mmCIF file of N, CA and C in Angstrom:
data_model
loop_
_atom_site.group_PDB
_atom_site.id
_atom_site.type_symbol
_atom_site.label_atom_id
_atom_site.label_comp_id
_atom_site.label_asym_id
_atom_site.label_seq_id
_atom_site.Cartn_x
_atom_site.Cartn_y
_atom_site.Cartn_z
ATOM 1 N N MET A 1 44.829 -102.807 -25.323
ATOM 2 C CA MET A 1 46.473 -101.978 -24.394
ATOM 3 C C MET A 1 45.750 -101.988 -24.345
ATOM 4 N N VAL A 2 45.872 -103.494 -22.233
ATOM 5 C CA VAL A 2 45.856 -103.046 -20.959
ATOM 6 C C VAL A 2 46.838 -102.628 -19.994
ATOM 7 N N PHE A 3 47.315 -101.283 -19.492
ATOM 8 C CA PHE A 3 48.676 -101.132 -19.179
ATOM 9 C C PHE A 3 48.393 -101.018 -17.266
ATOM 10 N N TYR A 4 48.660 -101.846 -16.697
ATOM 11 C CA TYR A 4 48.699 -101.251 -15.794
ATOM 12 C C TYR A 4 49.355 -100.611 -14.694
ATOM 13 N N GLY A 5 49.388 -99.595 -14.090
ATOM 14 C CA GLY A 5 50.668 -97.884 -13.005
ATOM 15 C C GLY A 5 51.303 -98.001 -14.626
ATOM 16 N N LEU A 6 50.521 -97.474 -15.927
ATOM 17 C CA LEU A 6 51.593 -96.512 -16.042
ATOM 18 C C LEU A 6 51.020 -95.543 -16.102
ATOM 19 N N GLN A 7 51.898 -94.193 -15.925
ATOM 20 C CA GLN A 7 51.818 -92.618 -15.755
ATOM 21 C C GLN A 7 50.887 -91.995 -16.722
ATOM 22 N N VAL A 8 49.646 -91.253 -16.709
ATOM 23 C CA VAL A 8 48.820 -90.698 -17.902
ATOM 24 C C VAL A 8 50.169 -90.260 -18.411
ATOM 25 N N ASN A 9 51.051 -89.331 -17.616
ATOM 26 C CA ASN A 9 50.545 -88.405 -18.992
ATOM 27 C C ASN A 9 52.445 -88.964 -19.532
ATOM 28 N N THR A 10 52.802 -90.454 -19.209
ATOM 29 C CA THR A 10 53.893 -91.500 -19.889
ATOM 30 C C THR A 10 52.714 -92.309 -21.015
ATOM 31 N N ALA A 11 51.373 -92.244 -21.125
ATOM 32 C CA ALA A 11 51.075 -93.065 -22.165
ATOM 33 C C ALA A 11 50.627 -92.670 -23.531
ATOM 34 N N LEU A 12 51.210 -91.537 -23.610
ATOM 35 C CA LEU A 12 51.504 -90.347 -24.702
ATOM 36 C C LEU A 12 52.828 -90.643 -25.069
ATOM 37 N N ASP A 13 53.341 -90.217 -24.613
ATOM 38 C CA ASP A 13 55.125 -90.650 -25.439
ATOM 39 C C ASP A 13 55.545 -92.124 -25.231
ATOM 40 N N PHE A 14 54.543 -93.211 -24.443
ATOM 41 C CA PHE A 14 54.377 -94.576 -25.245
ATOM 42 C C PHE A 14 54.372 -94.632 -26.547
ATOM 43 N N GLY A 15 53.344 -94.038 -26.846
ATOM 44 C CA GLY A 15 52.156 -94.156 -27.751
ATOM 45 C C GLY A 15 52.674 -93.952 -29.322
ATOM 46 N N ASN A 16 53.836 -92.598 -29.003
ATOM 47 C CA ASN A 16 54.753 -91.701 -29.422
ATOM 48 C C ASN A 16 55.603 -92.908 -30.281
ATOM 49 N N LYS A 17 56.287 -93.177 -29.098
ATOM 50 C CA LYS A 17 57.258 -93.998 -29.085
ATOM 51 C C LYS A 17 57.511 -95.020 -30.414
ATOM 52 N N ILE A 18 56.160 -95.977 -30.056
ATOM 53 C CA ILE A 18 54.992 -97.397 -31.493
ATOM 54 C C ILE A 18 54.642 -96.366 -32.188
ATOM 55 N N LEU A 19 54.812 -95.178 -32.920
ATOM 56 C CA LEU A 19 53.866 -95.128 -34.172
ATOM 57 C C LEU A 19 56.170 -95.208 -34.489
ATOM 58 N N THR A 20 56.579 -94.403 -34.046
ATOM 59 C CA THR A 20 58.040 -93.914 -34.175
ATOM 60 C C THR A 20 58.391 -94.758 -34.828
ATOM 61 N N GLU A 21 58.333 -96.835 -34.118
ATOM 62 C CA GLU A 21 59.024 -97.322 -34.394
ATOM 63 C C GLU A 21 58.018 -98.513 -36.251
ATOM 64 N N ILE A 22 56.808 -97.991 -35.660
ATOM 65 C CA ILE A 22 56.118 -99.060 -36.676
ATOM 66 C C ILE A 22 56.677 -97.431 -38.512
ATOM 67 N N SER A 23 56.869 -96.701 -38.100
ATOM 68 C CA SER A 23 56.999 -95.620 -39.586
ATOM 69 C C SER A 23 58.703 -95.830 -39.912
ATOM 70 N N THR A 24 59.583 -97.147 -39.118
ATOM 71 C CA THR A 24 60.972 -97.119 -40.021
ATOM 72 C C THR A 24 60.737 -98.462 -40.600
ATOM 73 N N LEU A 25 59.581 -99.432 -40.268
ATOM 74 C CA LEU A 25 59.639 -100.563 -41.185
ATOM 75 C C LEU A 25 59.394 -100.645 -43.044
ATOM 76 N N GLN A 26 59.100 -101.497 -43.755
ATOM 77 C CA GLN A 26 58.773 -101.969 -44.558
ATOM 78 C C GLN A 26 58.524 -102.894 -45.257
ATOM 79 N N ILE A 27 57.524 -102.818 -45.957
ATOM 80 C CA ILE A 27 57.808 -104.688 -46.119
ATOM 81 C C ILE A 27 56.734 -104.614 -47.207
ATOM 82 N N GLU A 28 57.938 -106.230 -47.327
ATOM 83 C CA GLU A 28 57.826 -106.227 -48.994
ATOM 84 C C GLU A 28 56.152 -107.508 -49.536
ATOM 85 N N VAL A 29 56.187 -107.368 -49.729
ATOM 86 C CA VAL A 29 54.814 -107.783 -50.615
ATOM 87 C C VAL A 29 55.070 -107.039 -52.038
ATOM 88 N N GLN A 30 53.855 -109.019 -53.037
ATOM 89 C CA GLN A 30 54.463 -108.700 -54.142
ATOM 90 C C GLN A 30 54.812 -107.121 -55.013
ATOM 91 N N GLN A 31 53.154 -107.068 -54.876
ATOM 92 C CA GLN A 31 53.095 -105.845 -55.786
ATOM 93 C C GLN A 31 53.358 -104.446 -55.143
ATOM 94 N N GLY A 32 54.855 -104.812 -54.181
ATOM 95 C CA GLY A 32 56.395 -103.799 -53.187
ATOM 96 C C GLY A 32 56.286 -103.796 -52.149
ATOM 97 N N ILE A 33 56.985 -102.484 -51.789
ATOM 98 C CA ILE A 33 56.818 -101.962 -50.985
ATOM 99 C C ILE A 33 55.526 -101.688 -49.782
ATOM 100 N N ILE A 34 55.059 -102.241 -48.678
ATOM 101 C CA ILE A 34 54.724 -100.976 -47.816
ATOM 102 C C ILE A 34 55.217 -100.635 -46.779
ATOM 103 N N GLU A 35 54.230 -99.626 -46.947
ATOM 104 C CA GLU A 35 55.007 -99.067 -45.190
ATOM 105 C C GLU A 35 53.721 -98.904 -44.547
ATOM 106 N N PRO A 36 53.884 -99.193 -43.514
ATOM 107 C CA PRO A 36 52.919 -99.326 -42.267
ATOM 108 C C PRO A 36 52.626 -97.759 -41.473
ATOM 109 N N THR A 37 50.889 -97.548 -41.282
ATOM 110 C CA THR A 37 51.170 -96.527 -40.202
ATOM 111 C C THR A 37 49.591 -97.236 -39.580
ATOM 112 N N LEU A 38 49.923 -96.085 -38.274
ATOM 113 C CA LEU A 38 49.200 -97.037 -36.782
ATOM 114 C C LEU A 38 48.164 -95.732 -36.850
ATOM 115 N N SER A 39 47.108 -96.039 -35.880
ATOM 116 C CA SER A 39 46.249 -94.621 -35.311
ATOM 117 C C SER A 39 45.767 -95.663 -33.561
ATOM 118 N N LEU A 40 45.865 -95.057 -33.443
ATOM 119 C CA LEU A 40 46.186 -95.239 -31.743
ATOM 120 C C LEU A 40 44.825 -94.338 -31.101
ATOM 121 N N GLY A 41 44.278 -95.267 -29.893
ATOM 122 C CA GLY A 41 43.475 -94.151 -28.665
ATOM 123 C C GLY A 41 44.180 -95.018 -27.604
ATOM 124 N N PHE A 42 43.818 -93.418 -26.759
ATOM 125 C CA PHE A 42 43.788 -94.292 -25.829
ATOM 126 C C PHE A 42 43.576 -92.929 -24.402
ATOM 127 N N SER A 43 43.733 -93.898 -22.950
ATOM 128 C CA SER A 43 42.167 -93.863 -22.503
ATOM 129 C C SER A 43 42.475 -94.346 -21.198
ATOM 130 N N TYR A 44 42.176 -93.642 -20.099
ATOM 131 C CA TYR A 44 42.715 -94.358 -18.720
ATOM 132 C C TYR A 44 41.268 -94.121 -17.228
ATOM 133 N N PHE A 45 41.489 -94.910 -16.393
ATOM 134 C CA PHE A 45 40.524 -94.594 -15.134
ATOM 135 C C PHE A 45 40.381 -93.882 -14.631
ATOM 136 N N LYS A 46 39.659 -92.711 -14.262
ATOM 137 C CA LYS A 46 38.799 -91.304 -13.722
ATOM 138 C C LYS A 46 38.405 -91.848 -12.873
ATOM 139 N N ALA A 47 37.820 -90.646 -11.513
ATOM 140 C CA ALA A 47 36.905 -91.106 -10.894
ATOM 141 C C ALA A 47 35.884 -91.353 -10.809
ATOM 142 N N THR A 48 35.495 -90.678 -11.896
ATOM 143 C CA THR A 48 34.344 -91.009 -12.593
ATOM 144 C C THR A 48 33.692 -91.961 -13.234
ATOM 145 N N ASP A 49 34.404 -92.458 -13.600
ATOM 146 C CA ASP A 49 33.929 -93.994 -14.194
ATOM 147 C C ASP A 49 33.127 -94.753 -12.968
ATOM 148 N N SER A 50 32.501 -95.239 -13.114
ATOM 149 C CA SER A 50 31.954 -97.045 -13.251
ATOM 150 C C SER A 50 31.629 -97.460 -13.659
ATOM 151 N N SER A 51 32.098 -97.726 -15.307
ATOM 152 C CA SER A 51 33.524 -99.182 -14.406
ATOM 153 C C SER A 51 34.692 -98.887 -15.502
ATOM 154 N N TYR A 52 35.031 -100.549 -16.234
ATOM 155 C CA TYR A 52 35.975 -100.147 -17.212
ATOM 156 C C TYR A 52 35.327 -99.894 -18.483
ATOM 157 N N LYS A 53 34.016 -100.248 -18.263
ATOM 158 C CA LYS A 53 33.491 -99.688 -19.833
ATOM 159 C C LYS A 53 33.709 -98.381 -20.788
ATOM 160 N N ASP A 54 33.518 -97.717 -19.418
ATOM 161 C CA ASP A 54 33.800 -95.900 -19.715
ATOM 162 C C ASP A 54 35.356 -95.886 -20.276
ATOM 163 N N VAL A 55 36.631 -96.135 -19.568
ATOM 164 C CA VAL A 55 37.564 -96.726 -20.189
ATOM 165 C C VAL A 55 37.688 -96.705 -21.160
ATOM 166 N N VAL A 56 37.150 -98.096 -22.075
ATOM 167 C CA VAL A 56 37.041 -98.439 -23.534
ATOM 168 C C VAL A 56 36.597 -97.782 -24.347
ATOM 169 N N GLU A 57 35.372 -96.999 -23.701
ATOM 170 C CA GLU A 57 34.603 -95.894 -24.252
ATOM 171 C C GLU A 57 35.515 -94.757 -25.114
ATOM 172 N N ARG A 58 35.606 -94.607 -23.930
ATOM 173 C CA ARG A 58 37.001 -93.392 -24.427
ATOM 174 C C ARG A 58 38.195 -93.748 -25.414
ATOM 175 N N ALA A 59 37.946 -95.175 -24.989
ATOM 176 C CA ALA A 59 39.757 -95.298 -26.152
ATOM 177 C C ALA A 59 39.200 -95.314 -27.579
ATOM 178 N N ASP A 60 37.968 -95.533 -27.831
ATOM 179 C CA ASP A 60 37.210 -96.285 -28.846
ATOM 180 C C ASP A 60 37.677 -94.420 -29.806
ATOM 181 N N GLN A 61 36.492 -94.068 -28.380
ATOM 182 C CA GLN A 61 36.675 -92.684 -29.157
ATOM 183 C C GLN A 61 38.033 -91.698 -29.725
ATOM 184 N N ALA A 62 39.231 -91.962 -28.793
ATOM 185 C CA ALA A 62 40.378 -91.361 -29.062
ATOM 186 C C ALA A 62 40.965 -91.505 -30.362
ATOM 187 N N LEU A 63 40.507 -93.408 -30.064
ATOM 188 C CA LEU A 63 41.258 -94.241 -32.151
ATOM 189 C C LEU A 63 40.842 -93.260 -33.026
ATOM 190 N N TYR A 64 39.579 -93.341 -32.764
ATOM 191 C CA TYR A 64 38.264 -92.037 -34.424
ATOM 192 C C TYR A 64 39.264 -90.906 -34.498
ATOM 193 N N LEU A 65 40.003 -90.360 -33.473
ATOM 194 C CA LEU A 65 39.944 -88.814 -33.450
ATOM 195 C C LEU A 65 41.657 -88.802 -33.630
ATOM 196 N N SER A 66 42.063 -89.888 -33.593
ATOM 197 C CA SER A 66 43.051 -89.486 -34.584
ATOM 198 C C SER A 66 43.228 -90.662 -36.195
ATOM 199 N N LYS A 67 42.081 -91.000 -36.256
ATOM 200 C CA LYS A 67 41.945 -91.417 -37.990
ATOM 201 C C LYS A 67 42.121 -89.827 -38.687
ATOM 202 N N LYS A 68 40.551 -89.271 -37.256
ATOM 203 C CA LYS A 68 40.359 -88.422 -38.088
ATOM 204 C C LYS A 68 40.866 -87.705 -38.365
ATOM 205 N N HIS A 69 41.131 -86.971 -37.268
ATOM 206 C CA HIS A 69 42.486 -85.531 -37.897
ATOM 207 C C HIS A 69 44.191 -86.510 -38.236
ATOM 208 N N GLY A 70 43.909 -86.808 -39.469
ATOM 209 C CA GLY A 70 44.903 -87.764 -39.811
ATOM 210 C C GLY A 70 46.028 -88.644 -40.015
ATOM 211 N N ARG A 71 45.067 -89.316 -39.342
ATOM 212 C CA ARG A 71 45.875 -91.143 -38.949
ATOM 213 C C ARG A 71 46.827 -91.068 -38.529
ATOM 214 N N ASN A 72 47.708 -92.268 -38.415
ATOM 215 C CA ASN A 72 49.544 -92.407 -38.101
ATOM 216 C C ASN A 72 48.699 -91.874 -36.507
ATOM 217 N N ARG A 73 48.817 -91.348 -35.729
ATOM 218 C CA ARG A 73 48.861 -90.559 -34.672
ATOM 219 C C ARG A 73 48.547 -91.415 -33.855
ATOM 220 N N ALA A 74 48.359 -90.963 -32.082
ATOM 221 C CA ALA A 74 48.326 -91.248 -30.706
ATOM 222 C C ALA A 74 47.839 -90.443 -30.171
ATOM 223 N N THR A 75 46.534 -89.898 -29.230
ATOM 224 C CA THR A 75 45.067 -89.194 -29.426
ATOM 225 C C THR A 75 44.894 -89.759 -27.601
ATOM 226 N N LEU A 76 44.737 -89.379 -26.557
ATOM 227 C CA LEU A 76 44.534 -89.605 -25.265
ATOM 228 C C LEU A 76 43.349 -88.540 -25.094
ATOM 229 N N LEU A 77 42.589 -89.268 -23.906
ATOM 230 C CA LEU A 77 40.910 -89.141 -23.993
ATOM 231 C C LEU A 77 41.177 -89.226 -22.739
#
């Protein structure tokens, strides 16, 4: 997801709200109930970025950090 105008300090709050909503879901399937989780990675444009690819790369790194540190979390780089 790309957000224009979202303040850096509110990005992680937004991600945590998404995680809270996802955690309330219970999806019934043939084998039983699934309780989904979600790992998120956020980043933002910095003055040192030369292109959008720098931001995407950091967001990808943030995603893998979320997974590495227990999953079901949001990480901002």
